Amino acid sequence: MRQSFTASATGRNPRRQARGVRTRDAILRKAVDIASARGLEGLTVGTLAKSLGMSKSGLFGHFGSKEELQLATVDAARQIFIDLVIKPALTAPKGMPRLWRLVDLWIAHVENHVFSGGCFFTAASFEFDSRRGPVRDRIASVMREWMGTLTRAVHGAQKEGHISTTVDPAGLAQELQSYALGAHWATQLLEDRAAYAGARVLALQRLRSFATSNSPRVG
Amino acid sequence: MRQSFTASATGRNPRRQARGVRTRDAILRKAVDIASARGLEGLTVGTLAKSLGMSKSGLFGHFGSKEELQLATVDAARQIFIDLVIKPALTAPKGMPRLWRLVDLWIAHVENHVFSGGCFFTAASFEFDSRRGPVRDRIASVMREWMGTLTRAVHGAQKEGHISTTVDPAGLAQELQSYALGAHWATQLLEDRAAYAGARVLALQRLRSFATSNSPRVG
DNA sequence: CCTACCGATCGGTAGG
DNA sequence: CCTACCGATCGGTAGG
């Protein structure tokens, strides 16, 4: 039976396990960064190993296949997105402020160059949108999770009485997501320096146009 | 000096030249299709040659390098976009109808599966937005050309008195582009079957909200 | 975690 | 347009 270094490290030696996990985490942090710029196919075992000063096979042992490396990279990127966007947004008050925070932090984490290639999931989405298989399915699943979070935030703003109940939550979520995607595209490809600011203004205008008189002012 | 088959065919034999050009066109039509699904890096000389029943080097002679093949593929995709989106939209009356036709046909050409991977330029945009070099520059140039066309269409609708002069043309163009990008994303990755219809409804709502009482009704 | 491999494929070339 | 190559790199394995 195949045994990766990490898998065998789940045994009795906690110090060795800790080191294995730390190495794996370091590999994946680098992997997300490379994949954000070069794509999940452009992320090769050889270049990843060299950039970490490891041997190819030493790195390979943590994953067992290229596909498993890609899946682990998607999971690592998801965790970073949760830590940098979702969790901080949950500290904002329920309703309109929290919804706006989600959009604002989505844009901010790309703007602040958390990864050298911009947004990992935007790149991965368009790279795998015509493929089949577990990697595409994992990316789509994380993005459905994200759209669900955005949609629930719209619904939450309605429950707080901040947004008109005539608004379709999934529709507004898709609209907000489109502004962020469009701004990412215009910034990264066209080098339009006003695109993120423009997307924020547009999103705020739209949110305010749906706001009730009860809603706190955001932005 | 390097001489490609096509280059040498620019000589005195028109029949040979015609055949060379036809072969090249057939190669590029296939290349755009493959690149729309697998990316411009995933487009390899070997797979492209095999899918056309040619030898690698027979195909290679038309271009001289992978980069030249990629550049020619971008140019071929641009011509298809002009033929399927820009030219038909110019048959619509100036002003609001023509602006709406541009957005509608952009969405339609993806919806109608002109290419197996959806929109070539959307895929190419996100694949190359973190790279440098002539291929990225060519993609960005075509997309700036497209945004210029959209922006001029907004401006034209203002000149016809169909859209309020308080609207920023480049801003509205970016907004419309975002709806199309977002719909492409939701359709191709999330398999959201309502996304294109939703983008059309949203774009129409926004256009009507900026419309003067002079404007013909579109959609 | 390493060295030392494997077959397949990559972009590209020589020579016809 | 072809066959027959080239070195480099791909994902992956054997054995320690």
Coordinates of C-alpha atoms (C1' of nucleotides) in Angstrom, one line a residue:
Chain A
M1 CA 0.0 0.0 0.0
R2 CA 1.2 3.5 -0.8
Q3 CA 2.2 5.5 2.2
S4 CA 2.9 9.2 2.0
F5 CA 5.3 10.7 4.5
T6 CA 2.4 12.6 6.1
A7 CA 0.2 9.5 6.2
S8 CA 2.9 7.5 8.0
A9 CA 3.5 10.4 10.3
T10 CA 0.0 10.0 11.7
G11 CA 1.6 7.3 13.8
R12 CA 3.0 7.5 17.3
N13 CA 5.7 10.2 17.0
P14 CA 4.0 13.6 17.5
R15 CA 7.2 15.6 16.9
R16 CA 7.7 14.0 13.5
Q17 CA 4.1 14.4 12.7
A18 CA 4.3 18.1 13.6
R19 CA 7.3 18.6 11.3
G20 CA 5.5 16.7 8.5
V21 CA 2.4 18.9 8.8
R22 CA 4.5 22.1 8.9
T23 CA 6.4 21.1 5.8
R24 CA 3.1 20.3 4.1
D25 CA 1.7 23.6 5.1
A26 CA 4.8 25.4 3.7
I27 CA 4.5 23.5 0.5
L28 CA 0.8 24.4 0.1
R29 CA 1.3 28.1 0.9
K30 CA 3.9 28.3 -1.9
A31 CA 1.7 26.1 -4.2
V32 CA -1.3 28.5 -3.8
D33 CA 1.0 31.4 -4.7
I34 CA 2.4 29.8 -7.8
A35 CA -1.0 28.6 -8.9
S36 CA -2.5 32.0 -8.5
A37 CA -0.1 33.3 -11.2
R38 CA 0.7 30.2 -13.4
G39 CA -2.4 28.2 -12.9
L40 CA -3.0 24.8 -11.3
E41 CA -1.5 23.1 -14.4
G42 CA 1.4 25.5 -14.6
L43 CA 2.1 24.5 -11.0
T44 CA 4.6 21.7 -11.7
V45 CA 6.1 19.4 -9.1
G46 CA 9.6 20.2 -10.3
T47 CA 9.3 24.0 -10.1
L48 CA 7.4 23.8 -6.8
A49 CA 10.2 21.6 -5.3
K50 CA 13.0 23.8 -6.5
S51 CA 11.4 27.0 -5.2
L52 CA 11.3 25.3 -1.8
G53 CA 14.8 23.8 -2.0
M54 CA 13.4 20.3 -1.9
S55 CA 13.7 17.3 -4.1
K56 CA 10.8 16.5 -6.4
S57 CA 10.2 13.1 -4.8
G58 CA 10.5 14.5 -1.3
L59 CA 7.7 16.9 -2.1
F60 CA 5.8 14.3 -4.1
G61 CA 5.6 12.0 -1.1
H62 CA 3.3 14.4 0.7
F63 CA 0.6 14.1 -2.0
G64 CA 1.1 10.9 -4.1
S65 CA -0.1 12.5 -7.4
K66 CA -0.3 15.8 -9.2
E67 CA -4.1 15.7 -8.8
E68 CA -3.9 15.3 -5.0
L69 CA -1.5 18.2 -4.9
Q70 CA -3.9 20.3 -6.9
L71 CA -6.8 19.3 -4.6
A72 CA -4.8 20.1 -1.5
T73 CA -3.8 23.5 -3.0
V74 CA -7.5 24.3 -3.6
D75 CA -8.3 23.4 0.0
A76 CA -5.4 25.5 1.3
A77 CA -6.6 28.5 -0.8
R78 CA -10.1 28.0 0.6
Q79 CA -8.8 28.2 4.1
I80 CA -6.9 31.4 3.4
F81 CA -10.0 32.9 1.8
I82 CA -12.0 32.0 4.9
D83 CA -9.3 33.5 7.2
L84 CA -8.9 36.7 5.2
V85 CA -12.4 37.4 3.9
I86 CA -15.2 35.3 5.6
K87 CA -14.1 35.4 9.2
P88 CA -13.3 39.1 9.4
A89 CA -16.6 39.9 7.7
L90 CA -18.5 38.0 10.4
T91 CA -17.2 40.5 13.0
A92 CA -19.3 43.2 11.3
P93 CA -22.9 43.6 12.5
K94 CA -25.5 41.4 10.9
G95 CA -27.4 42.8 8.0
M96 CA -26.1 45.5 5.5
P97 CA -22.8 46.1 7.2
R98 CA -21.8 42.4 7.1
L99 CA -22.9 42.1 3.4
W100 CA -20.8 45.1 2.5
R101 CA -17.8 43.8 4.4
L102 CA -17.9 40.6 2.5
V103 CA -17.7 42.4 -0.9
D104 CA -15.2 44.9 0.4
L105 CA -12.8 42.3 1.8
W106 CA -13.1 40.1 -1.3
I107 CA -11.8 43.1 -3.3
A108 CA -9.3 44.1 -0.6
H109 CA -7.6 40.7 -0.5
V110 CA -6.9 40.8 -4.2
E111 CA -5.9 44.5 -4.1
N112 CA -3.5 43.8 -1.3
H113 CA -1.6 41.2 -3.4
V114 CA -2.1 38.4 -0.9
F115 CA -1.0 36.2 -3.8
S116 CA 1.3 37.2 -6.6
G117 CA -1.2 36.3 -9.3
G118 CA -4.2 38.1 -7.8
C119 CA -7.1 35.9 -6.8
F120 CA -6.4 32.2 -6.8
F121 CA -10.0 31.2 -7.2
T122 CA -10.6 33.5 -10.1
A123 CA -7.7 32.1 -12.0
A124 CA -8.6 28.5 -11.1
S125 CA -12.3 29.1 -12.0
F126 CA -11.5 30.1 -15.6
E127 CA -8.7 27.6 -16.0
F128 CA -10.9 24.6 -15.1
D129 CA -14.4 25.8 -16.3
S130 CA -14.1 23.6 -19.4
R131 CA -12.7 20.5 -17.8
R132 CA -14.1 17.6 -15.9
G133 CA -12.9 15.7 -12.9
P134 CA -12.3 16.1 -9.2
V135 CA -10.2 19.3 -9.3
R136 CA -12.9 21.2 -11.3
D137 CA -15.5 19.8 -8.9
R138 CA -13.6 21.0 -5.9
I139 CA -13.1 24.5 -7.3
A140 CA -16.8 24.7 -8.2
S141 CA -17.8 23.5 -4.8
V142 CA -15.8 26.2 -3.0
M143 CA -17.2 28.8 -5.3
R144 CA -20.8 27.5 -4.7
E145 CA -20.0 27.8 -1.0
W146 CA -18.9 31.4 -1.5
M147 CA -22.0 32.3 -3.5
G148 CA -24.0 30.7 -0.7
T149 CA -22.3 32.8 1.9
L150 CA -23.0 36.0 -0.2
T151 CA -26.6 34.9 -0.8
R152 CA -27.2 34.3 2.9
A153 CA -25.7 37.7 3.7
V154 CA -28.2 39.3 1.4
H155 CA -31.0 37.3 3.0
G156 CA -29.7 38.2 6.5
A157 CA -29.8 41.9 5.5
Q158 CA -33.4 41.4 4.5
K159 CA -34.2 39.7 7.9
E160 CA -32.6 42.7 9.7
G161 CA -34.9 45.0 7.7
H162 CA -32.0 46.6 5.9
I163 CA -32.7 45.5 2.3
S164 CA -36.1 45.4 0.5
T165 CA -37.7 41.9 0.5
T166 CA -38.5 42.4 -3.2
V167 CA -34.8 41.7 -3.9
D168 CA -33.8 38.2 -5.0
P169 CA -30.8 37.3 -2.8
A170 CA -29.1 34.9 -5.3
G171 CA -29.5 37.5 -8.0
L172 CA -27.9 40.3 -5.9
A173 CA -25.1 38.0 -4.9
Q174 CA -24.4 37.2 -8.5
E175 CA -24.4 40.9 -9.3
L176 CA -21.9 41.8 -6.6
Q177 CA -19.7 38.9 -7.6
S178 CA -19.8 40.2 -11.2
Y179 CA -18.5 43.6 -10.1
A180 CA -15.6 42.0 -8.2
L181 CA -14.8 39.7 -11.2
G182 CA -15.0 42.6 -13.6
A183 CA -12.7 44.7 -11.5
H184 CA -10.2 41.9 -11.2
W185 CA -10.2 41.5 -15.0
A186 CA -9.7 45.2 -15.7
T187 CA -7.0 45.6 -13.0
Q188 CA -4.9 42.5 -13.8
L189 CA -5.2 42.4 -17.6
L190 CA -5.9 46.1 -18.7
E191 CA -4.0 47.6 -15.8
D192 CA -6.9 49.9 -15.1
R193 CA -6.0 51.4 -11.7
A194 CA -9.5 52.8 -11.1
A195 CA -11.3 49.4 -11.5
Y196 CA -11.4 48.4 -7.8
A197 CA -12.5 51.8 -6.7
G198 CA -15.1 51.8 -9.4
A199 CA -16.4 48.4 -8.4
R200 CA -16.7 49.5 -4.8
V201 CA -18.7 52.7 -5.8
L202 CA -20.9 50.6 -8.0
A203 CA -21.6 48.0 -5.4
L204 CA -22.3 50.6 -2.8
Q205 CA -24.7 52.5 -5.1
R206 CA -26.6 49.3 -5.8
L207 CA -26.8 48.3 -2.2
R208 CA -28.0 51.7 -1.2
S209 CA -30.6 51.6 -4.0
F210 CA -32.1 48.5 -2.4
A211 CA -31.7 49.7 1.2
T212 CA -34.6 50.5 3.5
S213 CA -34.7 53.6 5.6
N214 CA -33.8 51.3 8.5
S215 CA -30.5 50.4 7.0
P216 CA -27.3 51.7 8.5
R217 CA -25.2 53.6 6.0
V218 CA -22.2 51.6 4.7
G219 CA -19.0 52.3 2.8
Chain B
M1 CA 17.3 32.6 -43.0
R2 CA 14.2 30.9 -41.7
Q3 CA 11.5 30.5 -44.3
S4 CA 8.1 29.2 -43.3
F5 CA 6.0 27.4 -45.9
T6 CA 3.5 30.2 -45.8
A7 CA 6.2 32.9 -46.2
S8 CA 7.8 31.2 -49.1
A9 CA 4.4 30.7 -50.6
T10 CA 4.0 34.5 -51.0
G11 CA 6.1 34.1 -54.1
R12 CA 4.9 33.6 -57.7
N13 CA 2.6 30.6 -57.5
P14 CA -0.9 31.8 -56.5
R15 CA -2.4 28.2 -56.3
R16 CA 0.3 27.1 -53.9
Q17 CA -0.2 30.3 -51.9
A18 CA -4.0 29.8 -51.7
R19 CA -3.5 26.3 -50.4
G20 CA -1.0 27.5 -47.8
V21 CA -3.4 30.2 -46.6
R22 CA -6.3 27.7 -46.5
T23 CA -4.2 25.3 -44.4
R24 CA -3.2 28.0 -42.1
D25 CA -6.8 29.2 -41.6
A26 CA -7.9 25.6 -40.9
I27 CA -5.1 25.3 -38.3
L28 CA -6.0 28.5 -36.6
R29 CA -9.8 27.7 -36.5
K30 CA -8.9 24.5 -34.6
A31 CA -6.3 26.3 -32.5
V32 CA -8.9 28.9 -31.3
D33 CA -11.3 26.1 -30.4
I34 CA -8.7 24.1 -28.4
A35 CA -7.3 27.2 -26.7
S36 CA -10.8 28.3 -25.6
A37 CA -11.0 25.0 -23.6
R38 CA -7.5 24.1 -22.7
G39 CA -5.8 27.5 -22.7
L40 CA -3.1 29.0 -24.9
E41 CA -0.5 27.0 -23.0
G42 CA -2.6 23.8 -23.1
L43 CA -2.6 24.3 -26.9
T44 CA 0.4 22.2 -27.8
V45 CA 1.9 21.8 -31.2
G46 CA 1.7 18.0 -31.0
T47 CA -2.0 17.8 -30.0
L48 CA -3.0 20.5 -32.5
A49 CA -1.1 18.6 -35.3
K50 CA -2.7 15.3 -34.4
S51 CA -6.2 16.7 -34.3
L52 CA -5.6 18.0 -37.9
G53 CA -4.0 14.8 -39.2
M54 CA -0.7 16.7 -39.8
S55 CA 2.9 16.2 -38.7
K56 CA 4.1 18.4 -35.9
S57 CA 6.8 20.0 -38.1
G58 CA 4.5 20.4 -41.0
L59 CA 2.2 22.5 -38.8
F60 CA 5.2 24.2 -37.0
G61 CA 6.5 25.5 -40.4
H62 CA 3.5 27.8 -40.6
F63 CA 4.4 29.7 -37.5
G64 CA 8.1 29.2 -36.5
S65 CA 7.6 29.2 -32.8
K66 CA 5.0 28.4 -30.2
E67 CA 4.7 32.1 -29.4
E68 CA 4.0 33.0 -33.0
L69 CA 1.3 30.3 -33.0
Q70 CA -0.3 31.8 -29.9
L71 CA -0.2 35.3 -31.4
A72 CA -1.8 34.1 -34.6
T73 CA -4.4 32.3 -32.6
V74 CA -5.3 35.5 -30.7
D75 CA -5.6 37.3 -34.1
A76 CA -7.8 34.6 -35.5
A77 CA -10.1 34.7 -32.4
R78 CA -10.2 38.5 -32.7
Q79 CA -11.4 38.2 -36.3
I80 CA -14.1 35.7 -35.3
F81 CA -15.3 38.0 -32.5
I82 CA -15.5 40.9 -35.0
D83 CA -17.4 38.8 -37.5
L84 CA -19.9 37.4 -34.9
V85 CA -20.3 40.3 -32.5
I86 CA -19.1 43.6 -33.7
K87 CA -20.1 43.6 -37.4
P88 CA -23.7 42.3 -36.8
A89 CA -24.1 44.9 -34.0
L90 CA -23.2 47.7 -36.4
T91 CA -26.4 46.8 -38.5
A92 CA -28.5 47.9 -35.5
P93 CA -29.5 51.6 -35.5
K94 CA -27.1 54.0 -33.8
G95 CA -27.6 54.7 -30.1
M96 CA -29.3 52.5 -27.5
P97 CA -30.2 49.7 -30.0
R98 CA -26.6 49.3 -31.1
L99 CA -25.3 49.4 -27.6
W100 CA -27.7 46.7 -26.5
R101 CA -26.9 44.6 -29.6
L102 CA -23.2 44.5 -28.6
V103 CA -24.0 43.2 -25.1
D104 CA -26.6 40.8 -26.4
L105 CA -24.4 39.3 -29.1
W106 CA -21.4 39.1 -26.7
I107 CA -23.5 36.8 -24.5
A108 CA -25.1 35.0 -27.5
H109 CA -21.8 34.0 -29.1
V110 CA -20.8 32.3 -25.8
E111 CA -24.2 30.9 -25.2
N112 CA -24.3 29.4 -28.7
H113 CA -21.1 27.4 -28.1
V114 CA -19.2 28.9 -31.0
F115 CA -16.1 27.5 -29.3
S116 CA -16.1 24.3 -27.1
G117 CA -14.6 26.1 -24.2
G118 CA -16.9 29.1 -24.1
C119 CA -15.4 32.5 -24.7
F120 CA -11.8 32.4 -26.0
F121 CA -10.9 35.8 -24.8
T122 CA -12.3 35.3 -21.3
A123 CA -10.1 32.2 -20.9
A124 CA -7.1 33.9 -22.4
S125 CA -7.6 37.0 -20.3
F126 CA -7.4 35.1 -17.0
E127 CA -4.7 32.7 -18.2
F128 CA -2.3 35.6 -19.1
D129 CA -3.3 38.3 -16.7
S130 CA -0.3 37.5 -14.5
R131 CA 2.3 37.0 -17.2
R132 CA 4.4 39.4 -19.3
G133 CA 5.3 39.3 -22.9
P134 CA 3.9 39.7 -26.4
V135 CA 1.0 37.2 -26.0
R136 CA -0.3 38.9 -22.9
D137 CA 0.1 42.3 -24.7
R138 CA -1.8 41.1 -27.7
I139 CA -4.7 39.8 -25.6
A140 CA -4.8 43.0 -23.6
S141 CA -4.8 45.1 -26.7
V142 CA -7.8 43.2 -28.2
M143 CA -9.7 43.6 -25.0
R144 CA -8.9 47.3 -24.8
E145 CA -10.2 47.5 -28.4
W146 CA -13.4 45.8 -27.2
M147 CA -13.8 48.1 -24.2
G148 CA -13.2 51.0 -26.5
T149 CA -16.0 49.8 -28.8
L150 CA -18.4 49.4 -25.9
T151 CA -17.4 52.8 -24.5
R152 CA -18.0 54.5 -27.9
A153 CA -21.3 52.7 -28.2
V154 CA -22.4 54.3 -24.8
H155 CA -21.1 57.7 -26.0
G156 CA -23.0 57.2 -29.3
A157 CA -26.2 56.5 -27.4
Q158 CA -25.6 59.8 -25.6
K159 CA -25.1 61.6 -28.8
E160 CA -28.4 60.2 -30.1
G161 CA -30.0 61.5 -27.0
H162 CA -30.9 58.0 -25.8
I163 CA -28.8 57.9 -22.6
S164 CA -28.3 60.6 -20.0
T165 CA -25.2 62.7 -20.5
T166 CA -24.5 62.3 -16.7
V167 CA -23.4 58.7 -17.3
D168 CA -19.7 58.0 -17.6
P169 CA -19.3 55.9 -20.8
A170 CA -16.2 53.9 -19.7
G171 CA -17.9 53.2 -16.4
L172 CA -21.1 51.9 -17.9
A173 CA -19.0 49.8 -20.4
Q174 CA -17.1 48.2 -17.5
E175 CA -20.4 47.5 -15.8
L176 CA -21.9 45.8 -18.8
Q177 CA -18.7 43.8 -19.4
S178 CA -18.8 42.7 -15.7
Y179 CA -22.3 41.3 -16.1
A180 CA -21.2 39.3 -19.2
L181 CA -18.1 38.0 -17.4
G182 CA -20.1 37.1 -14.3
A183 CA -22.6 35.2 -16.4
H184 CA -19.8 33.3 -18.2
W185 CA -18.3 32.4 -14.9
A186 CA -21.6 31.2 -13.3
T187 CA -22.6 29.2 -16.4
Q188 CA -19.3 27.5 -17.2
L189 CA -18.1 26.8 -13.7
L190 CA -21.3 26.6 -11.5
E191 CA -23.6 25.3 -14.3
D192 CA -26.1 28.0 -13.4
R193 CA -28.5 27.7 -16.4
A194 CA -30.2 31.0 -15.5
A195 CA -27.0 33.1 -15.5
Y196 CA -27.1 34.4 -19.1
A197 CA -30.8 35.3 -18.9
G198 CA -30.1 37.0 -15.5
A199 CA -27.3 39.1 -17.0
R200 CA -29.5 40.2 -19.9
V201 CA -32.3 41.2 -17.5
L202 CA -29.8 43.1 -15.3
A203 CA -28.1 44.9 -18.3
L204 CA -31.5 45.9 -19.7
Q205 CA -32.7 47.2 -16.3
R206 CA -29.5 49.3 -16.0
L207 CA -29.7 50.6 -19.6
R208 CA -33.3 51.6 -19.1
S209 CA -32.5 53.3 -15.8
F210 CA -30.1 55.6 -17.7
A211 CA -32.4 56.0 -20.8
T212 CA -34.0 59.3 -21.7
S213 CA -37.6 59.5 -22.8
N214 CA -36.3 59.8 -26.3
S215 CA -34.7 56.3 -26.3
P216 CA -36.3 53.5 -28.2
R217 CA -37.2 50.5 -26.0
V218 CA -34.7 47.6 -26.4
G219 CA -34.6 44.0 -25.4
Chain C
dC1 C1' 13.3 13.1 3.3
dC2 C1' 17.1 11.7 -0.7
dT3 C1' 19.4 9.9 -5.4
dA4 C1' 18.7 7.9 -9.5
dC5 C1' 15.9 6.5 -12.6
dC6 C1' 11.5 5.6 -16.1
dG7 C1' 8.5 6.6 -20.5
dA8 C1' 6.0 10.3 -22.5
dT9 C1' 5.6 14.7 -24.2
dC10 C1' 7.2 19.4 -24.6
dG11 C1' 9.1 23.1 -28.2
dG12 C1' 12.1 23.0 -31.8
dT13 C1' 15.6 21.6 -35.7
dA14 C1' 18.0 19.1 -39.7
dG15 C1' 17.5 17.6 -44.0
dG16 C1' 14.8 16.4 -47.7
Chain D
dC1 C1' 4.5 19.2 -46.5
dC2 C1' 7.3 14.8 -44.4
dT3 C1' 10.6 11.6 -41.2
dA4 C1' 13.8 11.5 -37.8
dC5 C1' 15.8 13.4 -34.6
dC6 C1' 17.4 16.8 -30.2
dG7 C1' 17.7 18.3 -25.0
dA8 C1' 14.6 19.6 -21.4
dT9 C1' 10.9 18.8 -18.6
dC10 C1' 6.7 16.5 -17.4
dG11 C1' 4.4 13.2 -13.7
dG12 C1' 5.7 9.3 -11.4
dT13 C1' 8.5 5.2 -9.3
dA14 C1' 12.3 2.2 -7.0
dG15 C1' 14.9 1.7 -3.3
dG16 C1' 17.0 3.5 0.5

